[in-house]
């Protein structure tokens, strides 16, 4: 299935303008060949297929600024792109826009262990940032499945969440300062390391989560944390999401800030990973309706004792049916590999309608029960595959097609119907239709129906102020 966003007629890019843009970055870094362009025009889920006459690969903030100045002069639409791992079409040039690939801007400009900060360029790969932090005995806690290819600029532009948000927050919480190029080429120099700075409006937060519609993030000051001395991981079998919620409460009471991950998985998640994943096996001897993957990280050598106390209390209270504590780094990696294998395993189960939603943590069990019932009524035989970050109420409520009642395309043709019933439950519970993936094109048309009217008006006003010509990632978010 592909989703076709509304088309906007853009004027063709003349050979002269292509040459002028290429002169900014150098001919080697101006991509016009169709075979080379292809990697920038599609995304992992194959929902969106874009088109572009030109991809520019700048190496500096000055080059990004020059590109924006020229684009403003000639009203040329631009689409910034990082690792191209986004899931809502925000990084795709749908209507022939010029793509600005930030991958060459990947320098670590500074690591300051006294301030516990790292200043990095937007094209730095998340996994590289994690590794460089570890080399100086620090932790950069943002962690997600695409960390080997996603970039910091993309993480900030979509306000990525991931498995560490329970304790450390989302991408917005992990950036102290930003450097941003505006549509007209002006550079906002806000690479501050300060935790306290009450000098007016917080402009940084305008650009985090804006998906490149207000400006292009070129660098960021990131927060670092002490690297934990001990990390203990457990895979837990339970009867219900309600029991998982009780275990979360026990874990937070016993471990407080040392509880760094708490992931909820339905039984079908484990089943399809074992079925389709390479070297994946169920960590527990018997099957359970629900599972939790939890992790304790501590600066002292008490992580194991905390985890054992939590699981012991859970078993005594009848919450935990079974549990396995990772006995080695290899086993810990195997637990997490299972969790990260869910999306590719589900892809092999046929058509999949996906939701990245959040509700108040206490409402997760009720949401799952109501959504399952609503989906079963709407599409008999459809198979919910829910998993996600229970500790912050973010559930990836994915639904696989019925096994034999319809084709993948017939199921995917009901995408908007299924969205409607799921979103209705989310909104009634005070939740959000986009927890960590952004709006992009996929959810753009739903946004006015779920967002406060005044908020939408303010967003449009800010967009008009910062991007009056509408050249910055047009057609995304708003």
Short mmCIF file of C-alpha atoms in Angstrom, two decimals:
data_model
loop_
_atom_site.label_atom_id
_atom_site.label_comp_id
_atom_site.label_asym_id
_atom_site.label_seq_id
_atom_site.Cartn_x
_atom_site.Cartn_y
_atom_site.Cartn_z
CA UNK A 1 0.00 0.00 0.00
CA UNK A 2 1.07 3.57 -0.65
CA UNK A 3 -0.59 6.70 0.65
CA UNK A 4 -0.83 9.51 -1.88
CA UNK A 5 -0.84 12.96 -0.26
CA UNK A 6 -2.55 15.83 -2.04
CA UNK A 7 -0.47 17.07 -4.95
CA UNK A 8 0.64 20.68 -5.24
CA UNK A 9 1.82 22.02 -8.58
CA UNK A 10 5.38 23.28 -8.19
CA UNK A 11 7.25 25.15 -10.93
CA UNK A 12 10.00 23.08 -12.56
CA UNK A 13 13.53 23.67 -11.36
CA UNK A 14 15.53 25.20 -14.18
CA UNK A 15 18.99 23.91 -15.13
CA UNK A 16 20.38 27.30 -14.12
CA UNK A 17 18.93 27.07 -10.61
CA UNK A 18 20.11 23.48 -10.23
CA UNK A 19 23.60 24.68 -11.12
CA UNK A 20 23.40 27.55 -8.61
CA UNK A 21 22.27 25.21 -5.82
CA UNK A 22 24.98 22.71 -6.76
CA UNK A 23 27.63 25.42 -6.59
CA UNK A 24 26.82 25.92 -2.90
CA UNK A 25 27.60 22.34 -1.88
CA UNK A 26 29.83 21.26 -4.77
CA UNK A 27 28.78 19.19 -7.76
CA UNK A 28 29.78 15.97 -5.98
CA UNK A 29 27.17 16.62 -3.30
CA UNK A 30 24.32 17.69 -5.58
CA UNK A 31 22.41 14.55 -6.56
CA UNK A 32 20.37 14.57 -9.78
CA UNK A 33 20.82 11.03 -11.11
CA UNK A 34 17.59 9.03 -10.81
CA UNK A 35 19.26 5.91 -9.45
CA UNK A 36 21.02 7.91 -6.73
CA UNK A 37 17.90 9.94 -5.92
CA UNK A 38 15.86 6.81 -5.20
CA UNK A 39 17.16 6.29 -1.65
CA UNK A 40 15.86 9.72 -0.63
CA UNK A 41 12.38 9.31 -2.11
CA UNK A 42 10.96 6.27 -0.32
CA UNK A 43 10.82 5.21 3.32
CA UNK A 44 10.97 1.95 5.25
CA UNK A 45 7.24 1.28 5.45
CA UNK A 46 6.78 1.92 1.71
CA UNK A 47 3.72 4.07 2.38
CA UNK A 48 5.07 7.13 0.59
CA UNK A 49 6.81 7.51 -2.75
CA UNK A 50 8.23 10.97 -3.40
CA UNK A 51 9.83 12.78 -6.30
CA UNK A 52 12.57 15.38 -6.47
CA UNK A 53 14.84 16.83 -9.14
CA UNK A 54 17.67 17.52 -6.70
CA UNK A 55 19.12 16.38 -3.39
CA UNK A 56 21.66 18.70 -1.77
CA UNK A 57 24.12 17.39 0.82
CA UNK A 58 25.56 20.39 2.69
CA UNK A 59 28.59 20.08 4.95
CA UNK A 60 28.13 23.19 7.08
CA UNK A 61 25.58 25.53 8.58
CA UNK A 62 26.80 28.24 6.20
CA UNK A 63 25.93 26.03 3.23
CA UNK A 64 22.45 25.33 4.62
CA UNK A 65 22.00 29.07 5.08
CA UNK A 66 23.04 29.78 1.49
CA UNK A 67 20.63 27.11 0.21
CA UNK A 68 17.75 28.68 2.14
CA UNK A 69 18.60 32.18 0.90
CA UNK A 70 18.58 31.02 -2.70
CA UNK A 71 15.38 29.04 -2.17
CA UNK A 72 13.66 32.09 -0.69
CA UNK A 73 14.83 34.26 -3.57
CA UNK A 74 13.21 31.92 -6.08
CA UNK A 75 10.40 30.46 -3.91
CA UNK A 76 11.81 26.92 -4.11
CA UNK A 77 10.29 24.44 -1.66
CA UNK A 78 12.70 22.48 0.56
CA UNK A 79 12.39 19.20 2.46
CA UNK A 80 15.03 18.56 5.16
CA UNK A 81 15.93 14.92 5.68
CA UNK A 82 18.07 13.08 8.23
CA UNK A 83 18.35 9.30 8.28
CA UNK A 84 15.06 8.90 6.38
CA UNK A 85 13.66 6.69 9.14
CA UNK A 86 10.49 8.70 9.82
CA UNK A 87 7.18 6.86 9.88
CA UNK A 88 4.64 9.53 8.90
CA UNK A 89 5.97 10.84 5.58
CA UNK A 90 7.43 14.04 6.99
CA UNK A 91 10.82 13.54 5.34
CA UNK A 92 9.48 12.68 1.87
CA UNK A 93 9.45 15.18 -1.05
CA UNK A 94 5.91 14.48 -2.22
CA UNK A 95 5.63 17.19 -4.86
CA UNK A 96 9.07 17.62 -6.40
CA UNK A 97 10.68 19.69 -3.64
CA UNK A 98 14.45 19.98 -3.27
CA UNK A 99 15.72 17.64 -0.53
CA UNK A 100 18.36 18.84 1.92
CA UNK A 101 20.06 15.74 3.26
CA UNK A 102 21.83 16.49 6.53
CA UNK A 103 23.89 13.28 6.68
CA UNK A 104 27.23 14.97 5.92
CA UNK A 105 26.81 17.32 8.87
CA UNK A 106 27.72 14.62 11.39
CA UNK A 107 30.49 16.16 13.51
CA UNK A 108 30.67 15.95 17.28
CA UNK A 109 31.68 19.55 17.89
CA UNK A 110 32.36 19.30 21.62
CA UNK A 111 31.99 17.05 24.64
CA UNK A 112 31.95 18.89 27.97
CA UNK A 113 31.95 16.45 30.88
CA UNK A 114 31.89 19.25 33.44
CA UNK A 115 28.62 20.56 32.01
CA UNK A 116 27.50 17.06 31.04
CA UNK A 117 26.78 18.19 27.48
CA UNK A 118 27.65 17.16 23.95
CA UNK A 119 27.35 19.56 21.02
CA UNK A 120 26.61 17.68 17.82
CA UNK A 121 25.59 18.42 14.26
CA UNK A 122 22.18 17.41 13.03
CA UNK A 123 23.42 14.59 10.81
CA UNK A 124 25.14 12.73 13.65
CA UNK A 125 23.71 9.22 13.91
CA UNK A 126 22.08 8.50 17.27
CA UNK A 127 24.13 5.36 17.87
CA UNK A 128 27.34 7.33 17.29
CA UNK A 129 26.26 9.90 19.88
CA UNK A 130 25.50 7.10 22.35
CA UNK A 131 28.94 5.56 21.75
CA UNK A 132 30.82 8.84 22.08
CA UNK A 133 29.03 9.53 25.37
CA UNK A 134 29.99 6.08 26.65
CA UNK A 135 33.64 6.71 25.76
CA UNK A 136 33.73 9.55 28.28
CA UNK A 137 31.82 7.56 30.91
CA UNK A 138 28.52 9.26 30.22
CA UNK A 139 25.09 8.22 28.96
CA UNK A 140 22.96 9.74 26.22
CA UNK A 141 19.69 7.95 27.02
CA UNK A 142 17.62 8.42 23.86
CA UNK A 143 17.20 4.91 22.45
CA UNK A 144 14.98 3.58 19.68
CA UNK A 145 14.97 0.77 17.14
CA UNK A 146 16.34 2.95 14.31
CA UNK A 147 19.27 4.27 16.37
CA UNK A 148 21.80 2.79 13.94
CA UNK A 149 20.60 5.05 11.14
CA UNK A 150 18.39 7.86 12.51
CA UNK A 151 20.00 11.24 13.08
CA UNK A 152 19.88 13.74 15.93
CA UNK A 153 18.29 16.38 13.71
CA UNK A 154 15.50 13.99 12.80
CA UNK A 155 15.11 12.89 16.41
CA UNK A 156 14.63 16.48 17.51
CA UNK A 157 12.46 17.45 14.54
CA UNK A 158 10.01 14.66 15.38
CA UNK A 159 10.53 14.85 19.16
CA UNK A 160 11.40 11.15 19.26
CA UNK A 161 10.54 9.17 22.37
CA UNK A 162 11.94 5.64 22.63
CA UNK A 163 12.44 3.21 25.46
CA UNK A 164 14.17 5.58 27.90
CA UNK A 165 11.47 8.25 28.01
CA UNK A 166 10.08 6.83 31.27
CA UNK A 167 13.04 8.20 33.21
CA UNK A 168 14.90 10.63 30.96
CA UNK A 169 12.10 12.15 28.90
CA UNK A 170 11.72 12.53 25.13
CA UNK A 171 14.07 14.26 22.68
CA UNK A 172 12.74 17.69 23.69
CA UNK A 173 13.88 17.05 27.26
CA UNK A 174 17.37 16.06 26.16
CA UNK A 175 18.32 19.23 24.25
CA UNK A 176 19.57 22.35 25.99
CA UNK A 177 20.21 24.44 22.90
CA UNK A 178 19.78 24.48 19.13
CA UNK A 179 21.31 26.03 16.06
CA UNK A 180 18.64 26.54 13.38
CA UNK A 181 18.64 27.96 9.86
CA UNK A 182 15.44 29.85 9.08
CA UNK A 183 13.63 29.93 5.74
CA UNK A 184 15.31 33.20 4.69
CA UNK A 185 18.78 31.90 5.60
CA UNK A 186 19.15 33.65 8.94
CA UNK A 187 20.89 31.54 11.57
CA UNK A 188 19.44 31.24 15.06
CA UNK A 189 22.52 30.65 17.23
CA UNK A 190 21.18 29.10 20.40
CA UNK A 191 23.77 26.47 21.31
CA UNK A 192 23.52 27.15 25.03
CA UNK A 193 24.70 24.73 27.71
CA UNK A 194 22.73 26.52 30.40
CA UNK A 195 20.06 24.76 32.40
CA UNK A 196 18.86 28.13 33.71
CA UNK A 197 18.25 30.90 31.21
CA UNK A 198 15.19 33.13 31.75
CA UNK A 199 15.79 35.59 28.93
CA UNK A 200 12.48 35.59 27.15
CA UNK A 201 10.61 33.14 24.96
CA UNK A 202 11.93 29.59 24.69
CA UNK A 203 12.55 29.60 20.93
CA UNK A 204 14.26 26.21 21.07
CA UNK A 205 10.99 24.43 21.69
CA UNK A 206 9.40 25.96 18.61
CA UNK A 207 11.66 23.84 16.42
CA UNK A 208 11.66 20.59 18.38
CA UNK A 209 8.76 18.57 17.00
CA UNK A 210 8.13 21.00 14.13
CA UNK A 211 9.28 18.44 11.53
CA UNK A 212 11.31 20.99 9.58
CA UNK A 213 8.31 23.21 8.82
CA UNK A 214 9.73 26.25 10.67
CA UNK A 215 13.46 25.92 10.05
CA UNK A 216 16.27 23.41 9.68
CA UNK A 217 18.03 22.23 12.84
CA UNK A 218 21.76 22.12 12.07
CA UNK A 219 23.24 21.44 15.53
CA UNK A 220 22.20 20.81 19.12
CA UNK A 221 23.56 20.80 22.65
CA UNK A 222 22.51 17.50 24.19
CA UNK A 223 22.29 16.54 27.85
CA UNK A 224 24.52 13.74 29.13
CA UNK A 225 24.03 11.70 32.28
CA UNK A 226 26.31 9.60 34.49
CA UNK A 227 26.77 6.18 32.94
CA UNK A 228 25.12 3.50 35.10
CA UNK A 229 27.45 1.06 36.82
CA UNK A 230 24.91 -1.76 36.77
CA UNK A 231 22.06 -2.61 34.41
CA UNK A 232 19.70 -5.52 35.08
CA UNK A 233 17.01 -6.67 32.66
CA UNK A 234 14.03 -8.97 33.12
CA UNK A 235 11.42 -10.52 30.84
CA UNK A 236 8.20 -11.04 32.75
CA UNK A 237 5.04 -13.04 32.03
CA UNK A 238 1.68 -11.74 33.26
CA UNK A 239 -2.04 -12.28 32.78
CA UNK A 240 -3.22 -8.80 31.84
CA UNK A 241 -2.29 -5.16 31.18
CA UNK A 242 -3.89 -4.38 34.56
CA UNK A 243 -1.32 -6.63 36.21
CA UNK A 244 1.43 -4.95 34.21
CA UNK A 245 0.22 -1.61 35.55
CA UNK A 246 0.38 -2.96 39.09
CA UNK A 247 3.92 -4.20 38.47
CA UNK A 248 4.84 -0.75 37.17
CA UNK A 249 3.62 0.79 40.41
CA UNK A 250 5.63 -1.72 42.46
CA UNK A 251 8.70 -1.08 40.31
CA UNK A 252 8.49 2.68 40.65
CA UNK A 253 8.01 2.42 44.39
CA UNK A 254 11.02 0.12 44.80
CA UNK A 255 13.39 1.54 42.17
CA UNK A 256 12.20 5.14 41.65
CA UNK A 257 14.46 6.80 39.06
CA UNK A 258 16.45 3.60 38.56
CA UNK A 259 13.58 2.08 36.54
CA UNK A 260 14.71 3.08 33.06
CA UNK A 261 12.53 0.91 30.78
CA UNK A 262 9.15 -0.74 31.12
CA UNK A 263 7.84 -2.20 27.86
CA UNK A 264 4.50 -3.98 27.43
CA UNK A 265 4.07 -6.74 24.80
CA UNK A 266 1.02 -8.79 23.92
CA UNK A 267 1.43 -12.55 23.49
CA UNK A 268 1.06 -12.28 19.71
CA UNK A 269 4.18 -10.08 19.64
CA UNK A 270 6.30 -12.89 21.03
CA UNK A 271 4.60 -15.43 18.78
CA UNK A 272 5.33 -13.60 15.53
CA UNK A 273 8.89 -12.76 16.57
CA UNK A 274 9.63 -16.42 17.32
CA UNK A 275 7.95 -17.36 14.03
CA UNK A 276 9.74 -14.86 11.79
CA UNK A 277 12.76 -13.57 13.70
CA UNK A 278 16.26 -14.89 13.29
CA UNK A 279 17.47 -16.69 16.45
CA UNK A 280 14.50 -15.40 18.47
CA UNK A 281 13.03 -17.56 21.21
CA UNK A 282 10.53 -17.07 24.00
CA UNK A 283 12.58 -16.20 27.11
CA UNK A 284 10.06 -17.98 29.36
CA UNK A 285 9.22 -21.68 29.49
CA UNK A 286 5.45 -21.23 29.20
CA UNK A 287 3.34 -18.81 27.18
CA UNK A 288 1.61 -15.88 28.84
CA UNK A 289 -1.11 -13.51 27.61
CA UNK A 290 1.10 -10.48 28.25
CA UNK A 291 4.76 -9.72 28.86
CA UNK A 292 6.83 -6.90 30.30
CA UNK A 293 10.44 -6.14 29.39
CA UNK A 294 11.84 -4.06 32.22
CA UNK A 295 15.24 -2.64 33.06
CA UNK A 296 16.86 -1.24 36.19
CA UNK A 297 19.92 1.01 35.83
CA UNK A 298 21.89 2.15 38.86
CA UNK A 299 25.05 4.07 39.68
CA UNK A 300 25.60 1.60 42.52
CA UNK A 301 25.79 -2.19 42.59
CA UNK A 302 22.22 -2.58 43.80
CA UNK A 303 20.36 -3.02 40.51
CA UNK A 304 20.13 -6.81 40.82
CA UNK A 305 18.82 -6.64 44.37
CA UNK A 306 16.20 -4.05 43.37
CA UNK A 307 15.03 -6.13 40.43
CA UNK A 308 14.82 -9.31 42.48
CA UNK A 309 12.86 -7.47 45.19
CA UNK A 310 10.40 -6.12 42.62
CA UNK A 311 9.83 -9.51 41.00
CA UNK A 312 9.60 -11.23 44.38
CA UNK A 313 6.91 -8.84 45.52
CA UNK A 314 5.13 -9.20 42.19
CA UNK A 315 5.01 -12.97 42.56
CA UNK A 316 3.89 -12.74 46.19
CA UNK A 317 1.07 -10.40 45.18
CA UNK A 318 -0.03 -12.67 42.35
CA UNK A 319 0.92 -10.13 39.68
CA UNK A 320 3.88 -11.93 38.11
CA UNK A 321 3.38 -15.44 36.72
CA UNK A 322 7.01 -16.02 35.67
CA UNK A 323 10.15 -14.04 35.00
CA UNK A 324 13.66 -14.43 33.62
CA UNK A 325 16.50 -12.11 34.61
CA UNK A 326 19.23 -11.74 31.98
CA UNK A 327 22.27 -13.65 33.16
CA UNK A 328 24.65 -12.07 30.64
CA UNK A 329 25.02 -9.17 28.23
CA UNK A 330 24.21 -11.62 25.45
CA UNK A 331 20.92 -12.60 27.07
CA UNK A 332 20.03 -8.97 27.72
CA UNK A 333 20.65 -8.26 24.04
CA UNK A 334 18.41 -11.19 23.14
CA UNK A 335 15.55 -9.77 25.23
CA UNK A 336 15.84 -6.42 23.47
CA UNK A 337 16.26 -8.03 20.06
CA UNK A 338 12.87 -9.67 20.54
CA UNK A 339 11.32 -6.30 21.36
CA UNK A 340 12.90 -4.64 18.32
CA UNK A 341 11.91 -7.51 16.00
CA UNK A 342 8.17 -6.87 16.42
CA UNK A 343 7.74 -4.38 13.52
CA UNK A 344 9.66 -6.42 10.90
CA UNK A 345 8.00 -9.63 12.10
CA UNK A 346 4.57 -8.05 11.82
CA UNK A 347 5.36 -6.95 8.27
CA UNK A 348 5.61 -10.64 7.34
CA UNK A 349 2.11 -11.24 8.70
CA UNK A 350 0.58 -9.23 5.84
CA UNK A 351 -1.18 -5.89 5.87
CA UNK A 352 -0.76 -3.82 9.03
CA UNK A 353 -2.61 -0.71 10.16
CA UNK A 354 -0.50 1.13 12.72
CA UNK A 355 -1.22 3.62 15.48
CA UNK A 356 1.28 5.51 17.64
CA UNK A 357 -1.00 6.71 20.44
CA UNK A 358 -0.70 7.74 24.05
CA UNK A 359 -3.25 7.81 26.85
CA UNK A 360 -2.83 8.47 30.56
CA UNK A 361 -0.88 5.56 32.02
CA UNK A 362 -3.78 4.45 34.22
CA UNK A 363 -6.04 4.27 31.15
CA UNK A 364 -3.88 1.85 29.13
CA UNK A 365 -5.70 -1.36 30.18
CA UNK A 366 -9.11 0.17 29.43
CA UNK A 367 -7.89 1.54 26.10
CA UNK A 368 -6.59 -1.86 25.02
CA UNK A 369 -9.84 -3.61 25.97
CA UNK A 370 -12.06 -1.06 24.23
CA UNK A 371 -9.89 -0.80 21.13
CA UNK A 372 -9.71 -4.58 20.74
CA UNK A 373 -13.51 -4.82 20.95
CA UNK A 374 -14.05 -1.94 18.50
CA UNK A 375 -11.61 -3.35 15.94
CA UNK A 376 -13.10 -6.85 16.22
CA UNK A 377 -16.55 -5.42 15.52
CA UNK A 378 -15.36 -3.32 12.59
CA UNK A 379 -13.07 -5.92 10.95
CA UNK A 380 -13.84 -9.44 12.22
CA UNK A 381 -10.69 -11.52 12.41
CA UNK A 382 -8.30 -8.55 12.54
CA UNK A 383 -5.41 -9.22 14.93
CA UNK A 384 -4.30 -6.43 17.30
CA UNK A 385 -0.53 -6.48 17.93
CA UNK A 386 -0.13 -3.93 20.74
CA UNK A 387 3.23 -3.14 22.31
CA UNK A 388 5.03 -0.13 23.64
CA UNK A 389 6.14 2.06 26.47
CA UNK A 390 3.66 1.41 29.28
CA UNK A 391 5.61 3.64 31.67
CA UNK A 392 4.66 6.74 29.69
CA UNK A 393 1.33 5.58 28.25
CA UNK A 394 2.63 5.25 24.68
CA UNK A 395 1.24 2.18 22.92
CA UNK A 396 1.94 1.17 19.34
CA UNK A 397 -1.51 -0.20 18.65
CA UNK A 398 -0.81 -2.06 15.42
CA UNK A 399 -3.37 -4.32 13.76
CA UNK A 400 -2.54 -7.18 11.40
CA UNK A 401 -4.95 -8.33 8.72
CA UNK A 402 -7.23 -11.34 9.25
CA UNK A 403 -5.49 -14.57 8.40
CA UNK A 404 -7.74 -15.67 5.55
CA UNK A 405 -10.80 -13.43 5.25
CA UNK A 406 -9.34 -10.69 3.05
CA UNK A 407 -6.27 -9.71 1.10
CA UNK A 408 -3.70 -7.28 2.46
CA UNK A 409 -4.95 -4.55 0.12
CA UNK A 410 -8.58 -5.08 1.14
CA UNK A 411 -7.52 -4.69 4.76
CA UNK A 412 -5.36 -1.62 4.14
CA UNK A 413 -8.19 0.01 2.22
CA UNK A 414 -9.95 0.27 5.59
CA UNK A 415 -7.07 2.25 7.12
CA UNK A 416 -9.10 5.39 7.76
CA UNK A 417 -12.10 3.49 9.14
CA UNK A 418 -9.88 1.72 11.65
CA UNK A 419 -8.10 4.97 12.51
CA UNK A 420 -11.45 6.60 13.22
CA UNK A 421 -12.62 4.05 15.77
CA UNK A 422 -9.22 3.84 17.51
CA UNK A 423 -8.72 7.61 17.61
CA UNK A 424 -12.21 8.12 19.03
CA UNK A 425 -11.32 5.96 22.04
CA UNK A 426 -7.95 7.71 22.43
CA UNK A 427 -9.50 11.17 22.45
CA UNK A 428 -12.29 10.20 24.83
CA UNK A 429 -9.59 9.05 27.27
CA UNK A 430 -7.67 12.33 27.00
CA UNK A 431 -4.92 10.88 24.83
CA UNK A 432 -2.95 11.82 21.72
CA UNK A 433 -3.09 10.37 18.20
CA UNK A 434 0.66 10.87 17.84
CA UNK A 435 2.88 10.03 20.79
CA UNK A 436 6.37 9.94 19.29
CA UNK A 437 6.29 9.59 15.50
CA UNK A 438 5.05 13.05 14.59
CA UNK A 439 2.29 14.24 12.25
CA UNK A 440 3.95 14.51 8.83
CA UNK A 441 1.44 13.77 6.07
CA UNK A 442 -0.05 10.60 7.55
CA UNK A 443 -1.93 12.39 10.35
CA UNK A 444 -2.01 15.95 9.00
CA UNK A 445 -5.67 15.90 8.01
CA UNK A 446 -6.66 14.46 11.41
CA UNK A 447 -4.88 17.19 13.37
CA UNK A 448 -7.55 19.94 13.13
CA UNK A 449 -10.14 17.52 14.50
CA UNK A 450 -8.13 16.61 17.59
CA UNK A 451 -6.15 19.76 18.39
CA UNK A 452 -7.50 22.78 20.24
CA UNK A 453 -8.74 25.34 17.69
CA UNK A 454 -6.77 28.17 19.24
CA UNK A 455 -3.65 26.02 19.24
CA UNK A 456 -4.08 25.36 15.51
CA UNK A 457 -4.52 29.09 14.88
CA UNK A 458 -1.34 29.87 16.80
CA UNK A 459 0.56 27.16 14.94
CA UNK A 460 -0.55 28.60 11.61
CA UNK A 461 0.46 32.09 12.77
CA UNK A 462 3.93 30.93 13.80
CA UNK A 463 4.34 29.13 10.48
CA UNK A 464 3.34 32.28 8.57
CA UNK A 465 5.78 34.41 10.59
CA UNK A 466 8.82 32.16 10.21
CA UNK A 467 8.06 30.80 6.75
CA UNK A 468 5.90 33.41 4.95
CA UNK A 469 6.51 31.88 1.52
CA UNK A 470 5.62 28.38 2.71
CA UNK A 471 8.84 26.80 1.38
CA UNK A 472 9.87 24.84 4.49
CA UNK A 473 8.63 21.23 4.22
CA UNK A 474 5.31 22.33 2.72
CA UNK A 475 2.20 20.22 3.30
CA UNK A 476 3.54 18.63 6.50
CA UNK A 477 1.92 18.98 9.94
CA UNK A 478 -0.42 21.81 8.84
#
